[in-house]
Amino acid sequence: MNHFQTILPRVRMLLAGHLPSQARALLDSMLERELLSREYHCALLREPDGEALARKISLTLLEKGDPGLALLRWAWGTWQAPLAERDPDDEDRARSGQCATMELGPLEGGYLELLNSSADPLQLYHLYDQMDPAREEMELCSEPDMDTINCEQFSRLLCDMEGDEETREAYANIAELDQYVFQDSQLEGLSKGFFIEHIGLEEMIGESVETLEEKKSQKRCEVPQAGQELPSSSPAIHSLPKSPERPGSTSPFAPSAADLPGMPEPALTSRADVTEEQMSPTRSPAAHEVSSQLPKWPERVEKFCSALRDMYQAEPAGPEGILVEVELVRARLERSSSKSQERELATLDWAERQPARGGLAEVLLAGGDRRRPRETQVIAVLGKAGQGKSRWAREASRAWARGQLPQYDFVFYLPCHCLDRGGDTYRLQDLLFSLGPRPLPVDDEVFSYVWRRPDRVLLILDASEGLEGQDGLLHSACGPVCTEPHSVRGLLAGLFQRKLLRGCTLLLTARPRGRLAQSLSKADALFEVAGFSAEQAKTYLTRYLERAGATERRERALELVQGQPFLLSHCHSPTLCRAVGQLSEALLELGGETELPSTLTGLYVGLLGPAARDSPPGALAGLARLAWELGRRRQGTLLESQFPSAEARAWAVAKGLVQPAPGAAAVGLAFSSFLLQCFLGAVWLALSSDIKDKELPQYLALTPRKKRPYDNWLEGVPRFLAGLVFQPQADCLGALAGPAAATLKDRKQKVLTRYLKRLQPGTLRAGQLLELLHCTRETLDAGLWQHVVQGLPARLSFVGTRLTPPHTYVLGSALEAAGRDFSLDLCSTGIDPPGLGSLVGLSCVTHFRAALSDMVGLWESLQQRGEAKLLRAVEEKFTIEPFKAKSVKDVEDLGNLVQIQRTRSSSEDTAGELPAVRDLKKLEFALGPVSGPQAFPKLVRILEAFSSLQHLDLDSLSENKIGDEGVEQLSATFPRLKALETLNLSQNNITDVGACKLAEALPSLAASLLRLSVYNNCICDMGAESLAHVLPDMGSLRVLDVQYNKFTAAGAQQLAASLRKCPHVETLAMWTPTIPFGVHEHLQQLDSRISLK
């Protein structure tokens, strides 16, 4: 027998739930018995790993020739010893509770029979005690604890097990199962530091029966259906019986507070909604009075949470206090291309979006279906700069402070600019308490409370892209127990890898592109900030003007914004919406006739122009240089010492260009917005003489280069740079830097003009083409604009490229300015319904493709608004040629389109077919073996509506497997597919049955079918004979492909013989591995039209 496997589980059980002083007593006893040397004894006291300690003790016992049972019995007796002699009355009461067990009688056989019996284990233990009565231990509560295992009972069991090898192995297996079911990762993590930290009894008070009962009961729930409380709609499941006086415990072996010396009663520390009376009905009134006065939390924890709530409840002043809730939609990451490992946000069609209607609560519960027990839940909220991610994250912490997130006891909001620290080391409690925007005192008691309840912790890391400059952020050796200080990078890596504070909820906000975003594909849930809709932008502007005290000028300000549709489209971004409101307010305060600028460059020049006129010498240029250099390092915070002078710093703060960054490593400042940093970076590029002229085009980032000095992290720089260099000097760069910049501006303008005119728009990818249009529009150069729009190709595809409202406006302006016809492919662009309607309604757009679901929504919207003229134009222009169904949804959307046509045809106002349905010529079906058989019947039901269908391709690399049943359903539609020329049934698991059904229906296509393929199916000789029989009747057939089937030489000869009667057939592809090659060669010699390729 393997004695080590017998001893190890018992040692684990002894060490699992006891105090470090008791573990020390065990080691001291081993030292006294000379089982340990004094040096090894000291080494074991410092052992941080509980599992390693258990193994070392077990190996020592095995090496010394002691199976360990005597020592283990001593340990149980010592650790469970009473504090005083038992009262005789208590003993009588305890024995009175055993009367019922007498009826069972002793079990015959060994202990395996005891394990396999159906008797109640509680009664069995007390029955065993009656057979050999002994003095019981003193109970620590007023009532006998019926489900507590007496230490002497357990000792006698160990003695009897010692001589039974089979029984000992069975109990060893049970101990291993006990460790898996009951051991908690957080308790194990804490135990690793027992012998280092020498935690005393006071620190163990918080780790009460709640930890030992509630967490272990959660472990038991992992056993299928054990003790789970299912919703009322679910069928009843009989769980394990609850132990007497053990609320929530389903095991008669669960320890009570009386079994744990020095541990408080469960009600004193438990957060569960169970009263003291329910837990112990016979408690004395005095004890109940004392317990009712105890706080729900320890006092210091309560004070800490109160301070945390007060900090988050503070309403921000100024424009930051304007709240217009942005919409969040579910998102996913996908590879940008088949050759690239980089991931980016998948572009969903508008109708495919899944908004988080439930708001913050839905977001925090979104990853629950993928979350494993006691695993950290990672939720990421992604969005471009200025979309409102940080505002949303702050509202999440404020919602908790208002009591709207009761599932969390602690919420820690950490802007990542506060975590941009150098080589200093910190503990986890420092990260949570001291590195936030408003540091709180580090309290070990509070942190211990947080550490033991990670599932009640929400950690918000805002603007996580600011951490990308820290190398190795996603790879760290920080383990689940962080007793030693680490760098901030190491602590964050431990959180990201779900090792540190395991079980918490980690909420990240970040930009969708960057090194950090690439690692979020395994997050439990991903959401994207959708930005403002037109109505939300109007609401925000209205509230902004009201808060600014410009209520009487509100209507005039809204008119100014409506007069610049380009800026109105950019109000999709909350940051730009605020900038538009600021400039509108400033212009109206000046009085007189005024209007907003027509470009983003003009918008920011208007905001910074007055501040630049009052700036100290060199202040603007110095701040612009800082913005550029920090952007190159992917940073947005700066130190006071980095300013050119104290006057420059005071000016930048006074004008609102930078603002304090609370919690930064030193006295730090941050740019008031990311787009302002981009604008200042572009100002530096336009003013600096350090930038060589030949390098300037690289910063537009319109053409890919292997080595670029600019990685497009400051994504707004290209447009601002084009505007600053090309717009009139007096109204743009001159208003910021004075006349001294004129010479540099002229030289750089010539360089960029040559570069832009050399570009060929037709060769650029869709995203680069849109960026070129934006940059060209910012120049306000009519000649350059015409040069670019005239180079646009007639067929423009934006498949997979996100079309935001600004993109839609600029693209529409370019198409109108070109003065010729265009065809657009707008599938998988995520374009919103207003943008889709504005583009397809242009007279220069003659044909367009879009998602079927989006088009159905657009048609319904136009019908409701009564825009009959635009509706007819959209119907005439919309096309789905060619159409490829790749999901069940695609087939359903195609069915909806056919239903619209049928409804339209039955209407008295309209007549005729929809052009999209009438003109469809090629239809591909590629759903694969799982969804293919499910969706194919839906496709068959609508096939007859496509009267012009010429090419039906049912082949897929993953095989659709429509089978014989699918072929039979398809064959019934042949009489109505009069124009069908190509039918591809390859790789569909068709047998002789399907081939015979196909052959019976093929004469209906005799006048039109040119190509038929049944490649790689399961057709045998009978099916080949059926096809051979119908082949002479197919007068239009030119190509027949029957390769890679299962017919033999007999079937091949039938086909070859039939081929001689069909002079119109040009090719018969017939090679199959079931026919000898010599037969193939012979048949090919007889008829050269037989192909063996």
Coordinates of C-alpha atoms in Angstrom, one line a residue, residues 487-839:
S487 CA 5.8 47.1 -9.5
V488 CA 2.5 48.5 -10.6
R489 CA 3.0 46.6 -13.8
G490 CA 3.3 43.4 -11.9
L491 CA 0.2 44.0 -9.9
L492 CA -1.9 44.9 -12.9
A493 CA -0.5 41.8 -14.8
G494 CA -1.7 39.7 -11.9
L495 CA -5.2 41.1 -12.2
F496 CA -5.3 40.8 -16.0
Q497 CA -4.2 37.2 -15.7
R498 CA -6.9 36.4 -13.2
K499 CA -4.3 35.4 -10.6
L500 CA -4.5 38.3 -8.1
L501 CA -7.7 39.0 -6.2
R502 CA -9.1 36.1 -7.9
G503 CA -12.9 36.2 -8.1
C504 CA -13.4 39.9 -8.4
T505 CA -15.0 41.8 -11.3
L506 CA -12.5 43.7 -13.4
L507 CA -14.1 46.5 -15.5
L508 CA -11.8 48.0 -18.1
T509 CA -12.2 50.9 -20.5
A510 CA -9.8 51.2 -23.4
R511 CA -9.5 52.2 -27.1
P512 CA -10.3 49.4 -29.5
R513 CA -6.8 49.5 -31.1
G514 CA -3.6 48.9 -29.3
R515 CA -1.5 46.3 -27.6
L516 CA -3.9 46.0 -24.6
A517 CA -7.0 45.6 -26.8
Q518 CA -5.4 42.6 -28.5
S519 CA -5.4 40.7 -25.3
L520 CA -9.1 41.3 -24.6
S521 CA -10.4 38.6 -26.9
K522 CA -10.7 36.2 -23.9
A523 CA -12.6 38.7 -21.8
D524 CA -15.9 37.5 -20.4
A525 CA -17.8 40.3 -22.1
L526 CA -17.0 43.1 -24.5
F527 CA -19.0 46.3 -25.1
E528 CA -18.6 49.2 -27.4
V529 CA -19.6 52.8 -26.6
A530 CA -21.8 53.8 -29.5
G531 CA -21.5 57.6 -29.0
F532 CA -24.3 60.2 -29.3
S533 CA -27.2 59.9 -31.6
A534 CA -28.6 63.1 -33.2
E535 CA -31.2 63.4 -30.5
Q536 CA -28.7 62.8 -27.7
A537 CA -26.3 65.4 -29.2
K538 CA -29.1 68.0 -29.3
T539 CA -30.0 67.1 -25.7
Y540 CA -26.4 67.6 -24.6
L541 CA -26.1 70.9 -26.3
T542 CA -29.3 72.1 -24.8
R543 CA -28.2 71.2 -21.2
Y544 CA -24.8 72.6 -21.8
L545 CA -26.1 76.0 -22.8
E546 CA -28.6 76.0 -19.9
R547 CA -25.8 75.2 -17.4
A548 CA -23.7 78.0 -18.9
G549 CA -26.5 80.5 -18.3
A550 CA -27.2 81.0 -22.0
T551 CA -30.8 79.9 -21.9
E552 CA -32.0 82.9 -23.8
R553 CA -29.5 82.2 -26.6
R554 CA -30.1 78.5 -26.7
E555 CA -32.3 78.5 -29.8
R556 CA -29.8 80.7 -31.6
A557 CA -26.9 78.4 -30.7
L558 CA -28.8 75.4 -32.0
E559 CA -29.4 77.2 -35.2
L560 CA -25.6 77.8 -35.5
V561 CA -25.0 74.1 -35.1
Q562 CA -27.7 73.1 -37.6
G563 CA -26.1 75.5 -40.1
Q564 CA -22.9 73.4 -40.1
P565 CA -24.0 69.8 -40.8
F566 CA -20.3 68.7 -40.9
L567 CA -19.8 69.8 -37.2
L568 CA -23.2 68.4 -36.4
S569 CA -22.1 65.0 -37.7
H570 CA -19.1 65.2 -35.4
C571 CA -21.3 65.7 -32.4
H572 CA -21.6 61.9 -32.5
S573 CA -18.5 62.2 -30.2
P574 CA -19.4 63.7 -26.8
T575 CA -16.0 65.4 -26.6
L576 CA -16.6 67.2 -29.9
C577 CA -20.2 67.9 -29.0
R578 CA -18.9 69.8 -25.9
A579 CA -16.3 71.7 -28.0
V580 CA -19.0 72.8 -30.4
G581 CA -21.1 74.0 -27.4
Q582 CA -18.2 75.9 -26.0
L583 CA -17.5 77.7 -29.3
S584 CA -21.1 78.4 -29.9
E585 CA -21.4 80.0 -26.4
A586 CA -18.2 82.1 -27.0
L587 CA -19.4 83.4 -30.4
L588 CA -22.8 84.3 -29.1
E589 CA -21.3 86.3 -26.2
L590 CA -19.4 88.4 -28.8
G591 CA -22.7 89.4 -30.4
G592 CA -23.4 90.3 -34.0
E593 CA -23.9 88.0 -37.0
T594 CA -21.6 85.0 -36.7
E595 CA -21.4 81.4 -37.8
L596 CA -19.5 78.3 -36.7
P597 CA -16.4 77.2 -38.8
S598 CA -16.9 74.4 -41.3
T599 CA -13.9 72.2 -40.3
L600 CA -12.5 70.6 -37.2
T601 CA -9.4 72.7 -37.5
G602 CA -11.4 75.9 -37.5
L603 CA -13.3 74.7 -34.4
Y604 CA -10.1 74.2 -32.4
V605 CA -8.5 77.4 -33.7
G606 CA -11.6 79.2 -32.6
L607 CA -11.3 77.7 -29.1
L608 CA -7.6 78.3 -28.7
G609 CA -7.2 81.6 -30.6
P610 CA -8.2 83.8 -27.7
A611 CA -6.0 81.9 -25.3
A612 CA -3.0 82.0 -27.7
R613 CA -3.2 85.8 -27.9
D614 CA -2.7 86.1 -24.1
S615 CA 0.0 83.5 -23.8
P616 CA 3.5 84.1 -22.5
P617 CA 6.3 84.0 -25.2
G618 CA 6.9 80.4 -26.4
A619 CA 4.1 79.0 -24.1
L620 CA 2.0 77.6 -26.9
A621 CA 4.9 76.2 -28.9
G622 CA 6.3 74.6 -25.7
L623 CA 2.9 73.0 -24.8
A624 CA 2.5 71.8 -28.4
R625 CA 5.9 70.1 -28.3
L626 CA 5.0 68.4 -25.0
A627 CA 1.7 67.2 -26.6
W628 CA 3.5 65.6 -29.5
E629 CA 6.4 64.0 -27.5
L630 CA 4.0 62.6 -25.0
G631 CA 1.7 61.3 -27.7
R632 CA 4.7 59.5 -29.3
R633 CA 5.1 57.7 -26.0
R634 CA 1.4 57.0 -25.7
Q635 CA 0.9 59.3 -22.7
G636 CA -1.4 62.1 -21.9
T637 CA -0.2 63.4 -18.5
L638 CA 2.8 65.7 -17.9
L639 CA 4.7 67.0 -14.9
E640 CA 5.0 70.6 -13.8
S641 CA 8.7 70.4 -14.4
Q642 CA 8.2 69.7 -18.1
F643 CA 6.7 73.1 -18.8
P644 CA 9.0 75.6 -20.4
S645 CA 8.3 78.0 -17.5
A646 CA 6.1 78.6 -14.5
E647 CA 4.3 81.3 -16.5
A648 CA 3.5 78.8 -19.2
R649 CA 2.1 76.3 -16.7
A650 CA -0.1 78.9 -15.0
W651 CA -1.4 80.1 -18.4
A652 CA -2.2 76.6 -19.6
V653 CA -4.1 75.8 -16.4
A654 CA -5.9 79.1 -16.4
K655 CA -7.1 78.7 -20.0
G656 CA -8.3 75.1 -19.3
L657 CA -5.8 73.5 -21.8
V658 CA -4.5 71.3 -19.0
Q659 CA -6.1 70.3 -15.7
P660 CA -4.9 68.7 -12.5
A661 CA -4.6 64.9 -12.7
P662 CA -5.4 63.7 -9.1
G663 CA -3.5 60.7 -8.0
A664 CA -0.6 61.0 -10.4
A665 CA 2.9 59.9 -9.3
A666 CA 4.0 63.5 -8.8
V667 CA 2.2 66.9 -9.1
G668 CA 0.8 66.1 -12.6
L669 CA -1.5 67.7 -15.2
A670 CA -3.4 66.1 -18.0
F671 CA -4.7 67.6 -21.3
S672 CA -8.3 68.5 -21.0
S673 CA -9.2 66.1 -23.9
F674 CA -7.4 63.7 -26.2
L675 CA -8.5 65.7 -29.3
L676 CA -6.9 68.8 -27.8
Q677 CA -3.6 66.9 -27.4
C678 CA -3.9 65.8 -31.1
F679 CA -4.5 69.4 -32.2
L680 CA -1.5 70.7 -30.2
G681 CA 0.6 67.9 -31.6
A682 CA -0.4 69.0 -35.2
V683 CA 0.5 72.6 -34.2
W684 CA 4.0 71.4 -33.3
L685 CA 4.4 69.6 -36.6
A686 CA 3.2 72.7 -38.5
L687 CA 5.5 75.1 -36.6
S688 CA 8.6 73.0 -36.0
S689 CA 11.7 73.5 -38.1
D690 CA 13.1 70.2 -36.7
I691 CA 10.7 68.2 -38.9
K692 CA 12.2 67.7 -42.3
D693 CA 10.0 68.5 -45.3
K694 CA 10.4 65.1 -46.9
E695 CA 9.3 63.4 -43.6
L696 CA 6.1 65.5 -43.3
P697 CA 3.8 63.3 -45.6
Q698 CA 4.5 60.3 -43.3
Y699 CA 2.5 61.9 -40.6
L700 CA -0.6 61.9 -42.6
A701 CA -0.5 58.1 -42.4
L702 CA -2.3 57.6 -45.7
T703 CA 0.2 55.1 -47.2
P704 CA 1.7 52.2 -45.3
R705 CA 5.4 52.2 -44.7
K706 CA 7.6 49.6 -43.0
K707 CA 9.2 52.3 -40.8
R708 CA 7.1 55.3 -39.8
P709 CA 8.1 57.7 -37.1
Y710 CA 4.4 58.1 -36.3
D711 CA 2.2 55.1 -35.3
N712 CA -1.1 56.9 -35.5
W713 CA -1.8 56.8 -31.7
L714 CA -2.6 60.5 -31.9
E715 CA -5.2 59.6 -34.6
G716 CA -6.5 63.1 -35.0
V717 CA -3.2 64.6 -36.0
P718 CA -3.4 64.0 -39.9
R719 CA -6.6 66.0 -40.3
F720 CA -5.5 68.8 -38.1
L721 CA -2.1 69.0 -39.8
A722 CA -3.7 69.3 -43.2
G723 CA -6.0 72.0 -42.0
L724 CA -3.3 74.0 -40.3
V725 CA -1.0 73.9 -43.3
F726 CA -3.5 74.7 -46.0
Q727 CA -6.1 77.0 -44.5
P728 CA -5.6 80.7 -44.8
Q729 CA -2.7 82.0 -42.6
A730 CA -4.7 84.8 -40.9
D731 CA -7.6 82.6 -39.9
C732 CA -5.7 79.6 -38.9
L733 CA -2.0 79.1 -38.0
G734 CA -1.4 82.9 -37.9
A735 CA -4.1 83.3 -35.3
L736 CA -2.2 80.9 -33.0
A737 CA 1.5 81.7 -33.7
G738 CA 1.5 85.1 -35.5
P739 CA 3.0 86.0 -38.8
A740 CA 6.4 84.3 -38.1
A741 CA 5.0 80.9 -39.1
A742 CA 4.1 82.0 -42.7
T743 CA 7.4 81.0 -44.2
L744 CA 7.4 77.5 -42.7
K745 CA 3.7 77.1 -43.6
D746 CA 4.2 77.9 -47.3
R747 CA 7.1 75.4 -47.7
K748 CA 5.2 72.6 -46.0
Q749 CA 2.1 73.3 -48.0
K750 CA 4.0 72.7 -51.2
V751 CA 5.3 69.4 -49.9
L752 CA 1.9 68.1 -48.9
T753 CA 0.3 69.3 -52.1
R754 CA 2.7 67.2 -54.2
Y755 CA 2.1 64.2 -52.0
L756 CA -1.7 64.4 -52.1
K757 CA -1.8 64.9 -55.8
R758 CA 0.4 61.8 -56.4
L759 CA -2.0 59.6 -54.5
Q760 CA -4.4 57.5 -56.5
P761 CA -7.7 57.1 -54.5
G762 CA -8.6 53.9 -56.4
T763 CA -5.6 52.1 -55.0
L764 CA -6.3 52.9 -51.3
R765 CA -8.1 50.7 -48.9
A766 CA -11.5 51.9 -47.7
G767 CA -10.2 53.3 -44.4
Q768 CA -7.4 55.2 -46.0
L769 CA -9.7 56.6 -48.7
L770 CA -12.0 58.0 -46.0
E771 CA -9.1 59.5 -44.2
L772 CA -7.9 61.1 -47.4
L773 CA -11.3 62.6 -47.9
H774 CA -11.3 64.0 -44.4
C775 CA -7.8 65.5 -44.8
T776 CA -8.6 67.0 -48.1
R777 CA -11.8 68.6 -46.8
E778 CA -9.9 70.1 -43.9
T779 CA -7.7 71.9 -46.4
L780 CA -10.6 74.0 -47.8
D781 CA -8.6 73.9 -51.1
A782 CA -11.2 73.6 -53.9
G783 CA -8.6 72.5 -56.5
L784 CA -7.2 69.7 -54.3
W785 CA -10.7 68.6 -53.3
Q786 CA -11.7 68.2 -57.0
H787 CA -8.5 66.4 -57.8
V788 CA -9.3 63.8 -55.1
V789 CA -13.0 63.3 -55.8
Q790 CA -12.4 63.0 -59.6
G791 CA -10.1 60.1 -58.9
L792 CA -12.7 58.1 -57.0
P793 CA -13.5 54.7 -58.7
A794 CA -17.0 54.1 -60.0
R795 CA -17.5 51.1 -57.8
L796 CA -16.7 51.8 -54.1
S797 CA -16.7 49.0 -51.5
F798 CA -16.6 49.7 -47.8
V799 CA -17.2 46.2 -46.6
G800 CA -15.9 45.7 -43.1
T801 CA -15.1 49.4 -42.6
R802 CA -17.0 51.3 -39.9
L803 CA -19.0 54.2 -41.4
T804 CA -19.6 56.8 -38.6
P805 CA -21.8 59.9 -39.1
P806 CA -18.7 62.0 -40.0
H807 CA -17.6 59.4 -42.6
T808 CA -21.1 59.3 -44.1
Y809 CA -21.2 63.1 -44.4
V810 CA -17.8 63.4 -46.0
L811 CA -18.4 60.5 -48.4
G812 CA -21.8 62.0 -49.5
S813 CA -20.1 65.4 -50.2
A814 CA -17.4 63.7 -52.3
L815 CA -19.9 61.7 -54.4
E816 CA -22.0 64.8 -55.1
A817 CA -18.9 66.9 -56.0
A818 CA -17.6 64.2 -58.4
G819 CA -20.7 64.7 -60.7
R820 CA -20.9 61.2 -62.0
D821 CA -22.6 57.9 -61.1
F822 CA -21.4 55.5 -58.4
S823 CA -22.2 52.0 -57.1
L824 CA -21.7 51.5 -53.4
D825 CA -21.3 48.4 -51.3
L826 CA -22.3 49.3 -47.7
C827 CA -22.5 45.7 -46.2
S828 CA -20.9 45.2 -42.8
T829 CA -20.3 49.0 -42.3
G830 CA -22.5 49.6 -39.2
I831 CA -24.0 52.6 -40.9
D832 CA -27.0 54.1 -39.1
P833 CA -30.4 54.4 -40.8
P834 CA -30.2 58.2 -41.3
G835 CA -26.8 57.9 -42.8
L836 CA -27.9 55.0 -45.1
G837 CA -30.9 57.0 -46.3
S838 CA -28.8 60.1 -47.0
L839 CA -26.2 58.2 -49.1

